[in-house]
Short mmCIF file of N, CA, C and O in Angstrom, two decimals:
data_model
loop_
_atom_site.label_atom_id
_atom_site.label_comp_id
_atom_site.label_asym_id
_atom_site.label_seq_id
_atom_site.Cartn_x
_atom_site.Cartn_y
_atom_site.Cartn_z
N UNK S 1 -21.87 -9.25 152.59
CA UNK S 1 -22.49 -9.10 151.29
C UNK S 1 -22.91 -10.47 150.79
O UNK S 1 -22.06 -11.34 150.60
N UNK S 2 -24.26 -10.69 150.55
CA UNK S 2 -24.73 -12.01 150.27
C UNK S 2 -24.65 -11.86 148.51
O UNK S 2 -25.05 -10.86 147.90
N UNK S 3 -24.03 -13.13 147.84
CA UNK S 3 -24.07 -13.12 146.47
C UNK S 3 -25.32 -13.75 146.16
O UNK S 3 -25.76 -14.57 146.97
N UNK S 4 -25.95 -13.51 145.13
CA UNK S 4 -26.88 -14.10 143.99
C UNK S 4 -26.75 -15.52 143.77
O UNK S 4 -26.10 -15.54 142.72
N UNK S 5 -26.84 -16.00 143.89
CA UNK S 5 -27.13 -17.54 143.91
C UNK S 5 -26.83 -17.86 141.95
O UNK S 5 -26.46 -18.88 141.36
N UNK S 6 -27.06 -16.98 141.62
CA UNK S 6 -26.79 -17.27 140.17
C UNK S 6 -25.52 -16.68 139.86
O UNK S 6 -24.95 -16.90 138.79
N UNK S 7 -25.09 -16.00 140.68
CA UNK S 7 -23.43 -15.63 140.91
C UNK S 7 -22.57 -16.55 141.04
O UNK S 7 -21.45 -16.23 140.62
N UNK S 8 -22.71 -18.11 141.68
CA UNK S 8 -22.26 -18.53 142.49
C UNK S 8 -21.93 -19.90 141.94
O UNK S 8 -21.40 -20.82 142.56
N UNK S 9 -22.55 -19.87 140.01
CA UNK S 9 -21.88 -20.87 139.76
C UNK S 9 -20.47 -21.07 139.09
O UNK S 9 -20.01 -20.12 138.46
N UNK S 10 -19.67 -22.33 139.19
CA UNK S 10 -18.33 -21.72 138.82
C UNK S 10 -18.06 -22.63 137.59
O UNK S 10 -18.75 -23.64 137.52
N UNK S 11 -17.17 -22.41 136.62
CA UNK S 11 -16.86 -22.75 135.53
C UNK S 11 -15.61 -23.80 135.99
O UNK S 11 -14.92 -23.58 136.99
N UNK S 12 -15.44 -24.90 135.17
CA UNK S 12 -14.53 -26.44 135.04
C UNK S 12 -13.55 -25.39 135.62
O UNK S 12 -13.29 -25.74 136.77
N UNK S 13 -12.86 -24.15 135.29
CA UNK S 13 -11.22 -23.64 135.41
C UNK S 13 -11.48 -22.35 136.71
O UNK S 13 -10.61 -21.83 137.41
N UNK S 14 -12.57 -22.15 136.72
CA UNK S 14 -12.69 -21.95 138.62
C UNK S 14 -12.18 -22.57 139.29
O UNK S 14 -11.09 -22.50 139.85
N UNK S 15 -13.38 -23.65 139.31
CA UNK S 15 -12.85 -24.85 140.11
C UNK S 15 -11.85 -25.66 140.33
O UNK S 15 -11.67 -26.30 141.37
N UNK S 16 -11.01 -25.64 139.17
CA UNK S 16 -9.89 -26.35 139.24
C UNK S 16 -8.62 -26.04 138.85
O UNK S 16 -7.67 -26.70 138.42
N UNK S 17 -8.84 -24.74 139.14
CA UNK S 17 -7.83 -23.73 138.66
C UNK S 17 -7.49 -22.33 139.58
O UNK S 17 -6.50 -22.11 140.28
N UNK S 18 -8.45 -21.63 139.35
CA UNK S 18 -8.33 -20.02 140.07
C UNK S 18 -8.49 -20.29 141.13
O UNK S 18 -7.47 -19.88 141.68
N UNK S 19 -9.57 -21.05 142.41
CA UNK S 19 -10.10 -21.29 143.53
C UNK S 19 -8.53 -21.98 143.99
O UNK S 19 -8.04 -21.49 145.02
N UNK S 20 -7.73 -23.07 143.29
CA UNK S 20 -6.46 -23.54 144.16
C UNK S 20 -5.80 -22.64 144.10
O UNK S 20 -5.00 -22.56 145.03
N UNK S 21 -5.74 -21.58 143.13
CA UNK S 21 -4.38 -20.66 143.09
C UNK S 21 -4.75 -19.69 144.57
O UNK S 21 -3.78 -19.31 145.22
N UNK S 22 -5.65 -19.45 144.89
CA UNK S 22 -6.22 -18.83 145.64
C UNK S 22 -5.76 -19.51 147.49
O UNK S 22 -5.40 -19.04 148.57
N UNK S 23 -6.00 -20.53 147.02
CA UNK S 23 -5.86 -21.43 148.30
C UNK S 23 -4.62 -21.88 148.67
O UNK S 23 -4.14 -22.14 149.77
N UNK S 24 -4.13 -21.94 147.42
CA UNK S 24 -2.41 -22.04 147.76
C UNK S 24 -1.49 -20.72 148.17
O UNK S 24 -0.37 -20.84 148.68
N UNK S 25 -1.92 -19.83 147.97
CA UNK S 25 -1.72 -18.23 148.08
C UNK S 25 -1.84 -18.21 149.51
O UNK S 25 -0.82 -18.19 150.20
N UNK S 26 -2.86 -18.20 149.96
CA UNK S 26 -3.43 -18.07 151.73
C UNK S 26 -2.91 -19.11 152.06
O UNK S 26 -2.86 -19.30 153.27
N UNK S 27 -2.57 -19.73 151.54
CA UNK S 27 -1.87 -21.10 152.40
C UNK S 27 -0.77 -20.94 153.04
O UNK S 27 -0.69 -21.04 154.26
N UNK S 28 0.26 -20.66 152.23
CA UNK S 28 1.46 -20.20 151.99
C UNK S 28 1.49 -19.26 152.94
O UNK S 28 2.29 -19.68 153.78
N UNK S 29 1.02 -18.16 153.31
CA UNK S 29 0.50 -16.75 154.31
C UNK S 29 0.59 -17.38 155.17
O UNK S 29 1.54 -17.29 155.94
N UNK S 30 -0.64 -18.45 155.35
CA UNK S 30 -0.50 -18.75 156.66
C UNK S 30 0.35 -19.63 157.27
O UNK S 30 0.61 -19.45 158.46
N UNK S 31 0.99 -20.89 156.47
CA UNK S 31 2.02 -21.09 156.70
C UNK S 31 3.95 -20.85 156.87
O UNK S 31 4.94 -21.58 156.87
N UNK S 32 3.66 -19.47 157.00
CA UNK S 32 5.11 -18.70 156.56
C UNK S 32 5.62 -18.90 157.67
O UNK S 32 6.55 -18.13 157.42
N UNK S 33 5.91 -19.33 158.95
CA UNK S 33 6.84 -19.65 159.75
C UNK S 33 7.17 -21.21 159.34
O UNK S 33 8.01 -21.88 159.94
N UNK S 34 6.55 -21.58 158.45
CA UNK S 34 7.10 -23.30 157.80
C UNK S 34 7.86 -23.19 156.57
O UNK S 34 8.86 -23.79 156.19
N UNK S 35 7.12 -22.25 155.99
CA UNK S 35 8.30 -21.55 154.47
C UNK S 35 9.33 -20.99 155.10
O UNK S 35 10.42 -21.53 154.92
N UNK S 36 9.26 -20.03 155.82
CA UNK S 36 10.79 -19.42 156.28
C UNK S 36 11.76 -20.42 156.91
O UNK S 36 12.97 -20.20 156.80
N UNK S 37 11.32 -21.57 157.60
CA UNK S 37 12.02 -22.38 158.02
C UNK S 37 12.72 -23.23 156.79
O UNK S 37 13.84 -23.16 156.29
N UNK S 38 11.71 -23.96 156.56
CA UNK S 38 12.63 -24.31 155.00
C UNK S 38 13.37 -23.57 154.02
O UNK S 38 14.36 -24.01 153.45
N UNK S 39 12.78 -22.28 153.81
CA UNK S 39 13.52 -21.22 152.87
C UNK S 39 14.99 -21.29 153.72
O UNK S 39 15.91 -21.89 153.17
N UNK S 40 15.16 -20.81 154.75
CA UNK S 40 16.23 -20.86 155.57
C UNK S 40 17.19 -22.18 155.63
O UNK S 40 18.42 -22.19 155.68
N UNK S 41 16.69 -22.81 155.61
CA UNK S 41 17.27 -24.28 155.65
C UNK S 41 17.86 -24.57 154.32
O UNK S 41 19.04 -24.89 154.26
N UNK S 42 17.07 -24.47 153.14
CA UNK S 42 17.72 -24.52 151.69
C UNK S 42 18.97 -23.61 151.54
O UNK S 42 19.96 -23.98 150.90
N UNK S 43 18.90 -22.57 152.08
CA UNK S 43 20.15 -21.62 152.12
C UNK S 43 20.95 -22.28 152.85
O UNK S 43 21.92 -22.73 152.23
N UNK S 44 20.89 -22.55 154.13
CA UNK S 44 22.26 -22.91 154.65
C UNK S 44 22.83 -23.90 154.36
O UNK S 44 24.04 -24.07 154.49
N UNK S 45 21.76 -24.99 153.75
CA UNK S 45 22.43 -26.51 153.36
C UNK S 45 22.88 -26.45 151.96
O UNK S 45 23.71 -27.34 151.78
N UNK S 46 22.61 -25.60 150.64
CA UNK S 46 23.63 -25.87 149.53
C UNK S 46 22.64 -27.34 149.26
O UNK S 46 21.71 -27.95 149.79
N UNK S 47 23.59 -27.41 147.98
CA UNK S 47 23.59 -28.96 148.01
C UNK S 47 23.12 -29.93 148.29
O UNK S 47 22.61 -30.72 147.49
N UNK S 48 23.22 -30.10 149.90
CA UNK S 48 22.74 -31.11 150.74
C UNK S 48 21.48 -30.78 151.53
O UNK S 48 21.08 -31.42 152.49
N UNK S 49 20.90 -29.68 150.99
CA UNK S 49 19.18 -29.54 151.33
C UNK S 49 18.24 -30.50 151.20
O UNK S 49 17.34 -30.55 152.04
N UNK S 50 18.28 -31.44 150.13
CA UNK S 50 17.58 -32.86 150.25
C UNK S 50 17.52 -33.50 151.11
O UNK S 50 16.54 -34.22 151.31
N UNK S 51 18.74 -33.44 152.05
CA UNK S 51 18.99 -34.99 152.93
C UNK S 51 18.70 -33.91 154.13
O UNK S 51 17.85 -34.36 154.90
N UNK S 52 19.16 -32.66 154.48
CA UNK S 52 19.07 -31.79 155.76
C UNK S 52 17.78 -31.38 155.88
O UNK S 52 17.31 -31.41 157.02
N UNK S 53 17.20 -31.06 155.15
CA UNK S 53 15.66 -30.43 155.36
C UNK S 53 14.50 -31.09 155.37
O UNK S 53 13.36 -30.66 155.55
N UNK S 54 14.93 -32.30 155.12
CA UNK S 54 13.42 -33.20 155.37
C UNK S 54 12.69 -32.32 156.42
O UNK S 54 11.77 -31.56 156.12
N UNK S 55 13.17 -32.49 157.70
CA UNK S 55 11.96 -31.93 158.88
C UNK S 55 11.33 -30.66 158.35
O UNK S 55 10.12 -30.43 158.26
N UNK S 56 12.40 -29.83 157.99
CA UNK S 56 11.58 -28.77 157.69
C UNK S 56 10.54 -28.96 156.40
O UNK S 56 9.50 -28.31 156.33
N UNK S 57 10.91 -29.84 155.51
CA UNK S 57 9.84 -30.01 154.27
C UNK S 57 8.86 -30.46 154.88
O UNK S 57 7.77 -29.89 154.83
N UNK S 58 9.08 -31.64 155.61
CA UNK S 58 7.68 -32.62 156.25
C UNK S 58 6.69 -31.80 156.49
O UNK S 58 5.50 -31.88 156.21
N UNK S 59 7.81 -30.34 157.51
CA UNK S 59 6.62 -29.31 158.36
C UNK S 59 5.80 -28.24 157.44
O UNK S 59 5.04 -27.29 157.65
N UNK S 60 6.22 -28.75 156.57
CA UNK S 60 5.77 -27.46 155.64
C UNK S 60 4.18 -28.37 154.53
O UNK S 60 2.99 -28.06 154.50
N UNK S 61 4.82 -29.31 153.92
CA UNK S 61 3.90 -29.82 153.53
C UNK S 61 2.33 -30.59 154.19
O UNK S 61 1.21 -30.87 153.77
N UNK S 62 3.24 -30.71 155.70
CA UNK S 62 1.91 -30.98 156.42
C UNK S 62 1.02 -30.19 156.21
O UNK S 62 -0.05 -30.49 155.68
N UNK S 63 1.47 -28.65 156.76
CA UNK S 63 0.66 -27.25 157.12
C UNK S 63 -0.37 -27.43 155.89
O UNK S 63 -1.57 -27.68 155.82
N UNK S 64 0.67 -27.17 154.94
CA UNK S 64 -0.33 -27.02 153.47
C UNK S 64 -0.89 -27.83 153.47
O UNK S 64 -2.02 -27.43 153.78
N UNK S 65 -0.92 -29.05 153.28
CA UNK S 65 -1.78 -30.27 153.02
C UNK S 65 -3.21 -30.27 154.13
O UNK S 65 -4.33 -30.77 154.05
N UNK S 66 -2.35 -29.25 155.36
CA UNK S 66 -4.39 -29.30 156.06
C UNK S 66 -4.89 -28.46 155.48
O UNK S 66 -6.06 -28.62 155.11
N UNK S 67 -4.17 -27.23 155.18
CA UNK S 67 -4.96 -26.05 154.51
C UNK S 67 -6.39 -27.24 152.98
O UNK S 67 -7.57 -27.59 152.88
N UNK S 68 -5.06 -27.31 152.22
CA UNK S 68 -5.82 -27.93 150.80
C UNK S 68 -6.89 -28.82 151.21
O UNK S 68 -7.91 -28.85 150.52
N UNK S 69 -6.75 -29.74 152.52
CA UNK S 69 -8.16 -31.00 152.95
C UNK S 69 -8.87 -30.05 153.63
O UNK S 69 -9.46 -30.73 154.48
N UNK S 70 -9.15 -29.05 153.78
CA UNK S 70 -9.87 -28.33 154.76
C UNK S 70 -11.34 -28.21 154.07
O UNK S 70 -11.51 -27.16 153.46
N UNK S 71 -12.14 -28.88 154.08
CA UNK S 71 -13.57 -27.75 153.32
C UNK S 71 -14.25 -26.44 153.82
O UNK S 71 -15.18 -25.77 153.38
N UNK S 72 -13.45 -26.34 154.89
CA UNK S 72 -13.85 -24.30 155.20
C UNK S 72 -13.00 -24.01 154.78
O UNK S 72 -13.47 -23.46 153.78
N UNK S 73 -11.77 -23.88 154.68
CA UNK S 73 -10.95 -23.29 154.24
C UNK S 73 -11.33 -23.17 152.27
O UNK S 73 -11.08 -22.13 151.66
N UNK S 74 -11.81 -24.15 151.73
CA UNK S 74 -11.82 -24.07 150.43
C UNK S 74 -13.23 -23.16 150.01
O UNK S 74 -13.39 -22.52 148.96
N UNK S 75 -14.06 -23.29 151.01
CA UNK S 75 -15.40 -22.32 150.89
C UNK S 75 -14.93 -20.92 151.24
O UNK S 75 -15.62 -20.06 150.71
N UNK S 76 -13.79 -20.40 152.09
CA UNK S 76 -13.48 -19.32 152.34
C UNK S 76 -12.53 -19.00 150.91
O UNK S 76 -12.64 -17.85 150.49
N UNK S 77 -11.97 -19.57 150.43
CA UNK S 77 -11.46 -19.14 149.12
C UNK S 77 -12.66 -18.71 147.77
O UNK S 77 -12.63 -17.90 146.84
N UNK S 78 -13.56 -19.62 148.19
CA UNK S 78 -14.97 -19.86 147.06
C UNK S 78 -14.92 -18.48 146.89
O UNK S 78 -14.51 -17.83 145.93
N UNK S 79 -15.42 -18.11 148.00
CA UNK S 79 -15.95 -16.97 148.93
C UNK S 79 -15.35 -15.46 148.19
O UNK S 79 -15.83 -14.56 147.50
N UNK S 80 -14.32 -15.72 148.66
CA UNK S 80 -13.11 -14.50 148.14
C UNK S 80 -13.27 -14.39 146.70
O UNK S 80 -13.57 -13.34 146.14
N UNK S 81 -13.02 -15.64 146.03
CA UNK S 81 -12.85 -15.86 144.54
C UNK S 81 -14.01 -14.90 143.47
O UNK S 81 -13.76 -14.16 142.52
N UNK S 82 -15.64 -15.38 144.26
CA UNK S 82 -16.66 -14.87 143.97
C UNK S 82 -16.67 -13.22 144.23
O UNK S 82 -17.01 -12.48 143.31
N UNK S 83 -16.36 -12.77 145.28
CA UNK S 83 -16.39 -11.83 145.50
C UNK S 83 -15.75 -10.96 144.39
O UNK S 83 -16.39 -10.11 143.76
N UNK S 84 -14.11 -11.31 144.16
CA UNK S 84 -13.12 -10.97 143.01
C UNK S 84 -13.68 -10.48 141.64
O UNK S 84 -13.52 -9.42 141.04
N UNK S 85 -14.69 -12.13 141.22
CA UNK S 85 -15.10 -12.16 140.12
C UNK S 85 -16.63 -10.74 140.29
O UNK S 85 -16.94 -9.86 139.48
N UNK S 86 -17.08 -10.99 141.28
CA UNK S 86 -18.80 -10.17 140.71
C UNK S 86 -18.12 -8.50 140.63
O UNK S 86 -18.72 -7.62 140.01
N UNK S 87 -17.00 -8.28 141.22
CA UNK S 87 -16.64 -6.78 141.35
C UNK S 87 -15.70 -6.71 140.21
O UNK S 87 -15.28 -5.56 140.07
N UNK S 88 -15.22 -7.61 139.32
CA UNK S 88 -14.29 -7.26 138.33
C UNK S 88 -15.64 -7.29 136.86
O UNK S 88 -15.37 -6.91 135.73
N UNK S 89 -16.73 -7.71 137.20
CA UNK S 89 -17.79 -7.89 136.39
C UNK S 89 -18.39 -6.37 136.51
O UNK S 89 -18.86 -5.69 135.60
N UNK S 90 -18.29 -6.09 137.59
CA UNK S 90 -19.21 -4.39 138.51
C UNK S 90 -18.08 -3.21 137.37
O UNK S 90 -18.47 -2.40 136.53
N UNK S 91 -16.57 -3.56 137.81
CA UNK S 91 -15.88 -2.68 137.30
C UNK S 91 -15.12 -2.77 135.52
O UNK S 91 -14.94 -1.81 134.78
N UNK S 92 -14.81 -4.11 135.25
CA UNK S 92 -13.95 -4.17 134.56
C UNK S 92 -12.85 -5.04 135.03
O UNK S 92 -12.60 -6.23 134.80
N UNK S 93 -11.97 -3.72 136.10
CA UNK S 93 -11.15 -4.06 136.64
C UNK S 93 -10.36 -5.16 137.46
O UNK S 93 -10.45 -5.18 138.68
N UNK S 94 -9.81 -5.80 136.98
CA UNK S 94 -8.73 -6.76 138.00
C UNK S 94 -8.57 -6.94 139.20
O UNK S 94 -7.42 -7.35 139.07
N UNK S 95 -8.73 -6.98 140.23
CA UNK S 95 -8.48 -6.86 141.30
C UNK S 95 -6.95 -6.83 141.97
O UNK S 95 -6.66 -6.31 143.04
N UNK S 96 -6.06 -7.51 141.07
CA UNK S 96 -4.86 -7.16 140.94
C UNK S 96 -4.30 -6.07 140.59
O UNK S 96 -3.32 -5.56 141.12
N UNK S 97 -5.02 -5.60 139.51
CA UNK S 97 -4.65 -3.87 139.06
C UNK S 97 -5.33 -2.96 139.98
O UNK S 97 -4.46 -2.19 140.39
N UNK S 98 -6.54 -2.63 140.55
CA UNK S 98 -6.85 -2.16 141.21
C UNK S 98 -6.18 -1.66 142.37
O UNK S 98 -6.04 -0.50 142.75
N UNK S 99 -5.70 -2.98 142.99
CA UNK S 99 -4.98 -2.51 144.19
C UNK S 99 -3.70 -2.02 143.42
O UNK S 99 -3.26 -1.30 144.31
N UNK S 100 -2.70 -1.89 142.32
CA UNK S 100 -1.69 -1.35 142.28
C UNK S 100 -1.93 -0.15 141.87
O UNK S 100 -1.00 0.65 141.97
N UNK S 101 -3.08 0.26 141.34
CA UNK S 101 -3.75 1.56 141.16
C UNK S 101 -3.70 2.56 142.39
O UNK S 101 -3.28 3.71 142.25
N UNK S 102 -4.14 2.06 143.57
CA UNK S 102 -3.80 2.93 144.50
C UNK S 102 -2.70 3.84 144.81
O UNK S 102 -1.64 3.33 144.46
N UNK S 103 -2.53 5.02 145.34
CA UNK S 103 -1.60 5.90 145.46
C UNK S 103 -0.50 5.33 146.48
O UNK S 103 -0.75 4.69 147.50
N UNK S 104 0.90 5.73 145.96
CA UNK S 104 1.57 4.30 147.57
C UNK S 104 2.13 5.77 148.19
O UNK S 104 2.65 5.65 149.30
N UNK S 105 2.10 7.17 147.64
CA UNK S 105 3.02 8.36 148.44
C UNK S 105 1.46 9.17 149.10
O UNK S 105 1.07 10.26 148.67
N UNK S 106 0.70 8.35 150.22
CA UNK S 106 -0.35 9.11 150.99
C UNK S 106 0.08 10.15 151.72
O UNK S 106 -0.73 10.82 152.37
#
């Protein structure tokens, strides 16, 4: 689905706001064998998760940190974001509510 070119411009809190929440979201997704490692690691260390989990933090913030320098990755969020916005403009609707709108007993 090609957007309108006049669709496609974004406001100061797009850009620097909704588009990262977006990107940090998929980030996170795709980095979840680096979250679970650290999530895991904070549990078993207590306390001493600061000094024990470096590796696992390092590995985690790397992941993310290519996601966030990526410029496809931030055009594939654009992407999504726009999409979100022209169909919550089409409907009203949220795209968040929408999907909890669906029936979950098919």
């Amino acid at each position: 689905m090609a957007l309108d070119p006049a669709e496609q411009h974004l406001r100061h809190v797009e850009k620097d706001v909704l588009i990262p929440k977006i990107m940090r979201e998929k980030a996170r997704e795709r980095c979840s064998e680096q979250v679970e490692d650290f999530t895991r690691c904070c549990k078993d260390s207590g306390i001493l998760m600061v000094l024990k989990c470096r590796k696992e933090n390092s590995a985690l913030k790397d992941c993310l940190t290519a996601y966030y320098n990526d410029p496809a990755f931030y055009e594939e969020c654009k992407l999504e974001y726009l999409k979100e916005r022209e169909e919550f403009r089409k409907t009203g609707v949220p795209t968040k509510k929408r999907l909890q709108k669906l029936p979950t007993n098919m």
